[in-house]
Amino acid sequence: MDTIRRVWQVTKSRPTLEGAGVKLKRAFGFSEAPNLDPFLLLDHFGSENPEDYLAGFPWHPHRGMETVTYMIRGEVEHGDSLGNRGTIRSGDVQWMTAGSGIIHQEMPRKMAGLMTGFQLWVNLPAAHKMMAPRYRDILAGQIPEISSGDGVRLKIVSGEIRGVRGPVTDLVVETEYLDVALDPVAEWRHPVASGKTACAYLFEGSGFFDPDRDREVPPGHLVVLGDGERVHVSAGTRGARFILVSGKPLHEPVAWRGPIVMNTEAELEQAFREYREGTFIKSKQVRRDP
Ligand code: FE2
């Protein structure tokens, strides 16, 4: 019998001002990241008021990490300093490996109703921090949706469930990224190998994240799971929707300032010096696939 992962910590996302004044909810960031290795940060964009997000995220650099943008509902235009452009639309994912460096902007478009999306930051190991940058632009229709048991529907952005594989493969840090929807009181069991970091962010309905059902987790909360071999979730009476991410910790020193994440202070200083001096971009070609 495999062991079930228990809830280790539940925290409420906190209102945060980012970019040029975007009001978002931070599920975890700088202070929590040591417990979430290889993940660095998870932001939840969710607002009915365009004033909260229209200022966007104007030009800024990234190095040494990946950003994963998943729009549930809404659109973000992005462009980089090399002239790559695109729009992430409802249901799409952009998995951006900044590697040695990308300078980009991310500008949400005005829309009526509730805009909802996420950005996850995944750290890169020392050996890959300076790898050539890469974009994966995944359209909503490329993300497989499967039913798993009664009242369970899940979209697989990355990872594999019963032979169904998400479109984002060949990752440096193997990350499973699932969007899970449970009908009222539905249960879901899912293997996540021991030793991996696993967390869930619930954004609709409510749920219990271990079989003891001690604590009903409301929307806008992050659940960090303890070690074990299997995740067990059951939905509250209004159902539940959450993202679940898991990955193997890097166990490396982290030197992090703003959008640049390296291993040492010297590497950080070098990155910011290069940005000031205009020598930040090392690779003029960004691989774009699949
Ligand atoms: Fe960015």
Short mmCIF file of C-alpha atoms and ligand atoms in Angstrom, two decimals:
data_model
loop_
_atom_site.label_atom_id
_atom_site.label_comp_id
_atom_site.label_asym_id
_atom_site.label_seq_id
_atom_site.Cartn_x
_atom_site.Cartn_y
_atom_site.Cartn_z
CA MET A 1 0.00 0.00 0.00
CA ASP A 2 1.49 3.34 -0.96
CA THR A 3 1.55 6.24 1.48
CA ILE A 4 -0.79 9.19 1.16
CA ARG A 5 0.64 12.67 1.23
CA ARG A 6 -0.77 14.69 4.13
CA VAL A 7 -1.38 18.41 4.20
CA TRP A 8 1.78 20.08 5.47
CA GLN A 9 0.68 23.69 5.23
CA VAL A 10 -2.27 25.75 3.99
CA THR A 11 -1.74 29.45 3.30
CA LYS A 12 -3.94 32.17 1.88
CA SER A 13 -2.63 33.98 -1.20
CA ARG A 14 -1.79 37.59 -0.43
CA PRO A 15 -2.59 40.75 -2.40
CA THR A 16 0.57 41.93 -4.16
CA LEU A 17 1.39 44.78 -6.51
CA GLU A 18 3.67 43.72 -9.38
CA GLY A 19 4.90 45.01 -12.74
CA ALA A 20 3.69 48.53 -13.43
CA GLY A 21 0.97 48.22 -10.78
CA VAL A 22 -0.87 44.97 -11.42
CA LYS A 23 -2.97 43.86 -8.47
CA LEU A 24 -2.58 40.11 -8.15
CA LYS A 25 -2.63 37.38 -5.53
CA ARG A 26 0.68 35.74 -4.65
CA ALA A 27 0.25 32.11 -3.64
CA PHE A 28 3.94 31.82 -2.78
CA GLY A 29 7.13 33.74 -3.48
CA PHE A 30 10.55 34.65 -2.15
CA SER A 31 9.99 33.83 1.53
CA GLU A 32 8.18 30.52 0.94
CA ALA A 33 10.34 29.28 -1.96
CA PRO A 34 12.83 27.34 0.22
CA ASN A 35 9.99 24.93 1.05
CA LEU A 36 8.86 24.62 -2.56
CA ASP A 37 12.11 23.88 -4.41
CA PRO A 38 12.26 23.63 -7.51
CA PHE A 39 9.40 26.16 -7.64
CA LEU A 40 10.05 29.81 -6.87
CA LEU A 41 6.80 31.67 -7.16
CA LEU A 42 3.14 31.30 -8.08
CA ASP A 43 0.99 34.31 -8.91
CA HIS A 44 -2.77 34.22 -9.44
CA PHE A 45 -4.28 36.89 -11.66
CA GLY A 46 -7.96 37.18 -11.00
CA SER A 47 -9.97 40.33 -11.34
CA GLU A 48 -13.17 41.66 -12.87
CA ASN A 49 -11.71 45.15 -12.95
CA PRO A 50 -9.36 45.88 -15.89
CA GLU A 51 -7.85 48.72 -13.83
CA ASP A 52 -6.27 46.00 -11.69
CA TYR A 53 -4.25 44.48 -14.54
CA LEU A 54 -4.01 46.82 -17.56
CA ALA A 55 -0.73 48.42 -16.43
CA GLY A 56 0.84 45.03 -17.17
CA PHE A 57 4.45 44.00 -16.88
CA PRO A 58 6.52 46.30 -19.13
CA TRP A 59 10.07 45.47 -20.24
CA HIS A 60 12.02 43.39 -17.74
CA PRO A 61 14.73 40.73 -17.92
CA HIS A 62 14.72 37.12 -16.77
CA ARG A 63 17.66 34.77 -16.35
CA GLY A 64 18.29 31.39 -14.73
CA MET A 65 14.65 30.28 -14.48
CA GLU A 66 11.42 29.51 -16.34
CA THR A 67 8.05 31.25 -16.31
CA VAL A 68 4.91 29.26 -17.01
CA THR A 69 1.89 31.41 -17.86
CA TYR A 70 -1.48 29.66 -17.96
CA MET A 71 -4.51 31.76 -18.83
CA ILE A 72 -7.79 30.20 -17.71
CA ARG A 73 -9.74 33.17 -19.02
CA GLY A 74 -8.26 36.29 -20.53
CA GLU A 75 -5.48 37.33 -22.90
CA VAL A 76 -1.91 38.47 -22.45
CA GLU A 77 0.17 39.94 -25.25
CA HIS A 78 3.86 39.28 -24.97
CA GLY A 79 6.89 40.42 -26.87
CA ASP A 80 10.63 40.23 -26.38
CA SER A 81 13.59 42.42 -27.26
CA LEU A 82 14.47 40.17 -30.22
CA GLY A 83 11.12 40.81 -31.90
CA ASN A 84 9.27 37.61 -30.94
CA ARG A 85 5.59 38.39 -30.37
CA GLY A 86 2.43 36.54 -29.51
CA THR A 87 -0.78 36.39 -27.54
CA ILE A 88 -1.59 33.90 -24.80
CA ARG A 89 -5.35 33.38 -25.02
CA SER A 90 -7.92 31.66 -22.79
CA GLY A 91 -6.76 28.11 -22.07
CA ASP A 92 -3.29 28.61 -23.60
CA VAL A 93 0.04 28.09 -21.88
CA GLN A 94 3.36 29.74 -22.50
CA TRP A 95 6.29 27.83 -21.02
CA MET A 96 9.24 30.20 -21.28
CA THR A 97 12.74 29.03 -20.43
CA ALA A 98 14.64 32.25 -19.85
CA GLY A 99 18.00 30.45 -19.56
CA SER A 100 20.84 32.88 -20.29
CA GLY A 101 18.42 35.75 -20.72
CA ILE A 102 15.26 37.17 -22.20
CA ILE A 103 14.01 40.76 -22.00
CA HIS A 104 10.28 40.80 -22.46
CA GLN A 105 6.98 42.42 -21.61
CA GLU A 106 3.67 40.84 -20.70
CA MET A 107 0.60 43.01 -21.17
CA PRO A 108 -2.89 41.73 -20.28
CA ARG A 109 -5.68 42.83 -22.62
CA LYS A 110 -8.85 44.46 -21.36
CA MET A 111 -11.78 42.09 -21.15
CA ALA A 112 -15.29 41.98 -19.73
CA GLY A 113 -15.83 39.70 -16.76
CA LEU A 114 -13.42 37.77 -14.64
CA MET A 115 -9.86 37.42 -15.87
CA THR A 116 -8.12 34.39 -14.38
CA GLY A 117 -4.63 33.11 -14.93
CA PHE A 118 -1.46 31.92 -13.27
CA GLN A 119 2.25 32.40 -13.55
CA LEU A 120 4.53 29.80 -12.03
CA TRP A 121 8.31 30.25 -11.82
CA VAL A 122 10.43 27.13 -12.03
CA ASN A 123 14.09 27.32 -11.05
CA LEU A 124 16.83 25.99 -13.34
CA PRO A 125 19.81 24.01 -12.01
CA ALA A 126 23.29 25.56 -12.16
CA ALA A 127 24.26 23.50 -15.19
CA HIS A 128 21.32 24.92 -17.18
CA LYS A 129 20.96 28.49 -15.93
CA MET A 130 22.79 29.82 -18.96
CA MET A 131 21.16 27.52 -21.52
CA ALA A 132 19.78 29.01 -24.74
CA PRO A 133 16.31 30.51 -24.18
CA ARG A 134 13.28 28.60 -25.37
CA TYR A 135 9.55 29.23 -25.76
CA ARG A 136 6.81 26.64 -25.84
CA ASP A 137 3.54 28.22 -27.00
CA ILE A 138 0.78 25.75 -26.26
CA LEU A 139 -2.72 26.39 -27.57
CA ALA A 140 -5.74 25.40 -25.47
CA GLY A 141 -6.69 22.68 -27.97
CA GLN A 142 -3.30 20.99 -27.59
CA ILE A 143 -3.79 20.34 -23.88
CA PRO A 144 -5.41 16.92 -23.39
CA GLU A 145 -8.39 16.73 -21.04
CA ILE A 146 -9.17 13.40 -19.47
CA SER A 147 -11.69 12.01 -17.02
CA SER A 148 -10.23 10.11 -14.15
CA GLY A 149 -12.86 8.35 -12.09
CA ASP A 150 -16.27 9.76 -11.25
CA GLY A 151 -16.65 13.49 -11.56
CA VAL A 152 -12.96 14.18 -12.16
CA ARG A 153 -11.73 16.09 -15.19
CA LEU A 154 -8.17 17.13 -15.65
CA LYS A 155 -6.08 18.97 -18.17
CA ILE A 156 -2.49 17.82 -18.50
CA VAL A 157 -0.15 20.68 -19.30
CA SER A 158 2.89 18.57 -18.50
CA GLY A 159 3.27 15.07 -17.11
CA GLU A 160 1.61 11.81 -18.02
CA ILE A 161 -1.48 10.08 -16.69
CA ARG A 162 -2.44 6.59 -17.89
CA GLY A 163 -0.55 7.00 -21.14
CA VAL A 164 -1.90 10.50 -21.87
CA ARG A 165 0.94 12.96 -22.06
CA GLY A 166 0.82 16.73 -21.75
CA PRO A 167 2.26 18.77 -24.64
CA VAL A 168 5.17 20.25 -22.68
CA THR A 169 7.92 17.62 -22.64
CA ASP A 170 11.71 17.58 -22.65
CA LEU A 171 11.91 19.86 -19.61
CA VAL A 172 15.16 20.43 -17.73
CA VAL A 173 13.28 20.23 -14.42
CA GLU A 174 10.62 17.57 -14.90
CA THR A 175 7.46 19.30 -13.74
CA GLU A 176 3.98 17.91 -13.61
CA TYR A 177 1.39 20.65 -14.14
CA LEU A 178 -2.28 19.68 -13.92
CA ASP A 179 -5.52 21.67 -13.94
CA VAL A 180 -8.00 19.58 -11.97
CA ALA A 181 -11.80 20.02 -11.77
CA LEU A 182 -13.83 17.91 -9.35
CA ASP A 183 -17.61 17.68 -9.23
CA PRO A 184 -19.24 18.16 -5.81
CA VAL A 185 -17.88 15.58 -3.32
CA ALA A 186 -15.90 13.78 -6.05
CA GLU A 187 -12.62 12.15 -5.00
CA TRP A 188 -9.32 12.04 -6.83
CA ARG A 189 -6.26 9.93 -6.15
CA HIS A 190 -3.07 10.56 -8.01
CA PRO A 191 0.48 9.19 -7.68
CA VAL A 192 3.28 11.70 -7.08
CA ALA A 193 6.61 9.95 -6.43
CA SER A 194 8.14 10.28 -2.99
CA GLY A 195 10.84 12.96 -2.74
CA LYS A 196 9.09 15.35 -5.09
CA THR A 197 7.72 18.69 -3.98
CA ALA A 198 3.95 18.89 -4.52
CA CYS A 199 1.51 21.74 -4.00
CA ALA A 200 -1.99 22.67 -5.08
CA TYR A 201 -3.61 26.06 -5.48
CA LEU A 202 -7.38 26.02 -5.18
CA PHE A 203 -9.23 28.75 -7.09
CA GLU A 204 -12.85 27.59 -7.30
CA GLY A 205 -15.10 25.72 -4.87
CA SER A 206 -13.46 24.02 -1.92
CA GLY A 207 -11.64 20.81 -1.16
CA PHE A 208 -10.02 18.49 1.37
CA PHE A 209 -6.44 17.59 0.51
CA ASP A 210 -6.03 14.46 2.57
CA PRO A 211 -8.37 11.64 3.60
CA ASP A 212 -8.76 12.90 7.19
CA ARG A 213 -10.85 15.79 5.85
CA ASP A 214 -9.77 17.92 8.82
CA ARG A 215 -9.65 21.15 6.94
CA GLU A 216 -11.82 22.39 4.10
CA VAL A 217 -9.64 24.57 1.90
CA PRO A 218 -11.42 27.61 0.45
CA PRO A 219 -10.56 29.38 -2.84
CA GLY A 220 -7.40 31.45 -3.04
CA HIS A 221 -5.38 29.08 -0.86
CA LEU A 222 -2.18 27.16 -1.43
CA VAL A 223 -1.83 23.65 -0.05
CA VAL A 224 1.69 22.32 0.38
CA LEU A 225 1.68 18.55 0.65
CA GLY A 226 4.02 16.49 2.78
CA ASP A 227 6.00 13.58 1.38
CA GLY A 228 4.36 10.35 0.33
CA GLU A 229 3.49 8.51 -2.84
CA ARG A 230 -0.04 9.58 -3.57
CA VAL A 231 -2.23 12.68 -3.46
CA HIS A 232 -5.80 12.31 -2.22
CA VAL A 233 -8.29 15.13 -2.76
CA SER A 234 -12.04 15.31 -2.26
CA ALA A 235 -14.22 18.22 -3.28
CA GLY A 236 -16.63 20.18 -1.09
CA THR A 237 -20.32 20.46 -1.91
CA ARG A 238 -19.73 23.05 -4.65
CA GLY A 239 -16.98 21.10 -6.38
CA ALA A 240 -13.34 22.14 -6.58
CA ARG A 241 -10.90 23.41 -9.16
CA PHE A 242 -7.19 23.68 -8.54
CA ILE A 243 -3.83 23.43 -10.18
CA LEU A 244 -1.42 20.80 -8.93
CA VAL A 245 2.30 21.09 -9.61
CA SER A 246 5.05 18.71 -8.61
CA GLY A 247 8.75 18.39 -9.32
CA LYS A 248 12.05 17.17 -7.91
CA PRO A 249 13.92 19.65 -5.68
CA LEU A 250 17.24 21.00 -6.99
CA HIS A 251 18.89 21.39 -3.54
CA GLU A 252 21.11 24.22 -4.80
CA PRO A 253 21.87 27.65 -3.34
CA VAL A 254 19.49 30.34 -4.58
CA ALA A 255 20.56 33.94 -5.24
CA TRP A 256 17.43 35.79 -6.30
CA ARG A 257 16.69 39.41 -7.02
CA GLY A 258 13.50 40.38 -8.84
CA PRO A 259 13.20 38.43 -12.10
CA ILE A 260 16.71 36.94 -12.06
CA VAL A 261 17.51 33.76 -10.15
CA MET A 262 21.09 32.49 -9.97
CA ASN A 263 23.21 30.44 -7.53
CA THR A 264 25.56 33.15 -6.22
CA GLU A 265 25.52 36.88 -5.48
CA ALA A 266 28.38 37.35 -7.95
CA GLU A 267 26.27 35.84 -10.75
CA LEU A 268 23.38 38.13 -9.79
CA GLU A 269 25.60 41.20 -9.83
CA GLN A 270 26.99 40.18 -13.19
CA ALA A 271 23.47 39.76 -14.60
CA PHE A 272 22.33 43.20 -13.45
CA ARG A 273 25.57 44.79 -14.64
CA GLU A 274 25.10 43.21 -18.07
CA TYR A 275 21.51 44.43 -18.16
CA ARG A 276 22.63 48.01 -17.41
CA GLU A 277 25.44 47.82 -19.95
CA GLY A 278 23.35 46.28 -22.73
CA THR A 279 25.17 42.94 -22.88
CA PHE A 280 22.52 40.86 -21.10
CA ILE A 281 21.24 38.96 -24.15
CA LYS A 282 23.61 36.08 -24.96
CA SER A 283 21.57 34.27 -27.53
CA LYS A 284 19.99 36.14 -30.45
CA GLN A 285 17.95 33.11 -31.39
CA VAL A 286 15.14 31.83 -29.22
CA ARG A 287 13.97 28.30 -29.92
CA ARG A 288 10.21 28.30 -30.45
CA ASP A 289 8.36 25.02 -30.31
CA PRO A 290 6.57 22.65 -30.28
FE FE2 B 1 8.28 38.21 -17.08
#
